[in-house]
């Protein structure tokens, strides 16, 4: 993992001209260019990668965004969009030659329509704010990434964010009806519409998870879901992780689709409990949180079935939330898990591999081995229902070599994810963090297809360059370094994909 | 199976070299949908078979030529299914055709469309490259989500080779209810109920009758049945009814008159174009008459679009099958088509006349 | 977060403390979501995460100018970020260290210095402040809008006067405060009456006036420490005598600050122990009442006052974030028969924030208006809060009466007598 090299910086931007032009279309306080002001913008939630942007623009409406894009397109200056900058893959890491467009001021909830069960919001609206606005109507916005208090809808769409309830309620792509945005040329484009589908290609599906590489989002219509009458969560503690992993498969095998199915290992529990006071079993090696929602009768029936399966799977202790306050408390611990690990370590890397559920226990054991190999601690938080892993590799950036070790540790976990039949990223995006690993998961032909797709939207490659998809040259370089030569038959890059 | 791909690759390269066109066909069950088939036939039905199925992973992977009935039977053995109830339209329907057409059945309003269940896909593109996108896991954001893009792409981006789909357990209980109400009241009720946590899995209004299907845990279905107080429908009758909608064998769909599909916000008022059948809680409305221009303008005004779902070639040529796109989107479509199929080999004119 | 503090501060106690705090921040950005100024301005530089970064840059020796000062000045120190932070970042301590460095590095304009001097000299002195307010009240019609808002309307016929100590075996000490006796004289009087009913004598001790928060937040640290020492000196004999159970705070702003005495005076050998003991014995009035709940409920039942007015309660930041007292006042008001109207975004600051409403009038006004909109949304009959600063600030923009909650409890109890 490294920042883009000069070879990948084909941009020659006239900074003073860009400033002059942008000043004509932006209020004074909406354009930052002094280094003192730019510094705090040099990274997003991934602090291991820092880069000063050329400039920061803080537009207040779509018209200003459009003006910025037109100027940047004309002057061939890169554009990086940023919402709340809570992302963990460096999707909003600035570009040294580009304008960082911070969209936090576009935070209007334009409309909440309880009859059509939709909300129209600007991209800087926080995920949780949508649910709060919909609450008086008994509705909510279903995707709930752990950072939902802070992360924005624009960022959610860009990353196709998940959350703890997506096995049953889907990802962002399943809960967004329409995305209005601007092409790099500054043209207004609408993907999807107020109906359930739109004519032509499903560009709405494509824009979700496109990491700001295809268009800049200015408005989103989201689907609102009726709040279930009741939700209850079972917290089951296990004396070893393999049993917990197997319990996950058993629940699915029993035909149950829990509203949420989460797992935490011992280190994660110990980090979270002092902050959240969730009442977790501090002696457990692993915890499962298993949620049921629906009518009271339905929930009672399902909680009964879940409890039976969990008991059979060897749960050491089982607690069922007795009221909404307790349910929220049980979840609060899980939701705060990432930053709470900040109590154990000055820095961490959060991985995001996804694997078939049956390999959860194998993966946990492999991570424990790797933890020894790299002499770094690792807390594990999983969206177990989706097979989505979030190992948090703890390191101290002030100690020479630790970041490099942590990075290598993370890469091995992701390679294992591919080995188990999964992917390097389930919901955090490739960003800058995992860009080299794309070459592990995709062939050169596939990477080439991604580049052609990108060019269909952004001919000059100005939107978020250096993210998401590696250049072919970078892929070759990475593969050479990893597998020791193009002639290596075990190199997946060389094998034709069938 | 590899020899099939080699064979097709050769035909693609050959066609690309001489400006030829290929018309991809699986089971031929949905050839009627979209623009007229043009070019030499490329039959892909032989590339079939279930590649992997693990019920506890909730995923099935199958080659594109696999008959849909075969896939459904395999899932049913394990108490699972494709929850979006894809239409077959003929026993020959294939998994590839299901994805390429992007069509979903009555349950779409509750669980989502085929695109919502696609986890991964393999594609043979216009350069003769085999490309794999997505995967077999529930969440995957590595690379652009091309597998979902393929849903409804009508074979214009390449030959589908393999698809991985999320599957779900069959509902534990189902019950259908009947209400005698007019169109406006039905739309109002459907939207009202849609805002409440009710286990409604399908709805259809036609000719003064609203049919509603409840699915889920027995307790939830029973509670909703009591609350909604409709007239109960016999299970076999209900099953036949929902199937007749999914497969368009219901009397409404009979005859040669053009069939229009309006995809609208569920809250759109009655559109007043004559006999109508409303599905998906108000979001899908079928019509048998109407002027194309008037329908398209009404649909756009309501926030949706109109498709000439079935019609003769002359009408399709005259008015186009799909609602025309705004210029910036049309440009993106042409660019995308070019990105996957630079020589324009696959299924020309099936989606829009210009590619 | 990686840190490389500069030599000038690296090996000092402040430097070590700042480094530890900086390294506990993982840059998750949750704090921005509940930061009032980030919510208003949407600029990373105006949220806690950005301010932490600005402070880090400064402590790492980067050049610092009025730009950094502007964004640090805009911080309300409401500490909502600390309530939100899952990593336990001790933001306010880092902020105080950062401000101290900034004051040395970045000179302020003459006008800014004059304003700040005036505030920190006049407000804590009752003999200067009280006549100034009176004068302002007389001249209100002639004052420009912003300033006129700041001058409270006369308190009217409310019962004033000091606490009325009665002979009880239990005894507590109240802080007179600096601006409260002038602006809200009934608060301590009402507290004394309520405690009297509970069998507790409440006294004020001459010499203990301003808690020191005011000057502390205007960067007059040494003067502030003297204010604190004066309070300690005044209270110490009471504590020593063994007759006093605790120190009761009726302004949560003062309460939050007195509870910090231990941390702020820990490097002063003469006062460290005393400060720690006093801080440990300090209670907000709501905590005192909550501890006497059975007796209080009995009295309220006996009062049989029926249903009271509908109240929207604004929990001051110094109560909910600094002292982490949440839901206590609300429960007391409910028990006393006041229906509470719901308040959205209750975690957000009203913009008063000590002298913030005077140093950052534009932002303070926006925050006040948002807060009042949220408070008024449930159609209450009156507003209640727990800090004199918030009370005056909110009153300047609302036609509804803004009361200290203890006054409402007092009225309930007096309904019977």
Coordinates of C-alpha atoms in Angstrom, one line a residue, chain C residues 172 191 195 246-256 259 279 281-291 313 316 318-320 323 325 328-329 332 385-387 404-406:
Chain C
X172 CA -25.1 22.4 53.2
X191 CA -33.2 26.0 46.8
X195 CA -33.9 22.0 51.3
X246 CA -21.7 19.1 50.9
X247 CA -21.5 22.0 48.5
X248 CA -24.7 22.6 46.6
X249 CA -24.5 24.1 43.1
X250 CA -27.5 25.8 41.6
X251 CA -25.8 26.9 38.5
X252 CA -24.5 23.8 36.6
X253 CA -21.9 26.0 34.9
X254 CA -20.3 26.7 38.3
X255 CA -20.9 23.1 39.4
X256 CA -19.1 21.7 36.5
X259 CA -15.8 19.7 40.2
X279 CA -14.6 18.8 44.4
X281 CA -18.2 17.0 48.1
X282 CA -19.7 19.1 45.4
X283 CA -23.3 18.2 44.2
X284 CA -25.7 19.7 41.7
X285 CA -28.9 20.6 43.4
X286 CA -30.7 17.9 41.3
X287 CA -28.4 15.2 42.8
X288 CA -29.2 16.5 46.3
X289 CA -32.9 16.3 45.7
X290 CA -32.6 12.9 44.0
X291 CA -30.9 11.6 47.0
X313 CA -36.5 21.5 29.9
X316 CA -27.3 22.7 30.1
X318 CA -22.4 21.7 32.0
X319 CA -25.1 19.5 33.5
X320 CA -25.4 16.7 30.8
X323 CA -21.2 16.6 35.0
X325 CA -26.2 14.3 35.0
X328 CA -32.4 13.6 36.9
X329 CA -34.0 17.0 36.7
X332 CA -37.9 15.4 39.5
X385 CA -33.1 25.0 32.8
X386 CA -30.4 24.5 35.4
X387 CA -27.9 27.3 34.7
X404 CA -34.6 27.5 37.1
X405 CA -36.2 24.1 37.6
X406 CA -35.8 24.4 41.4

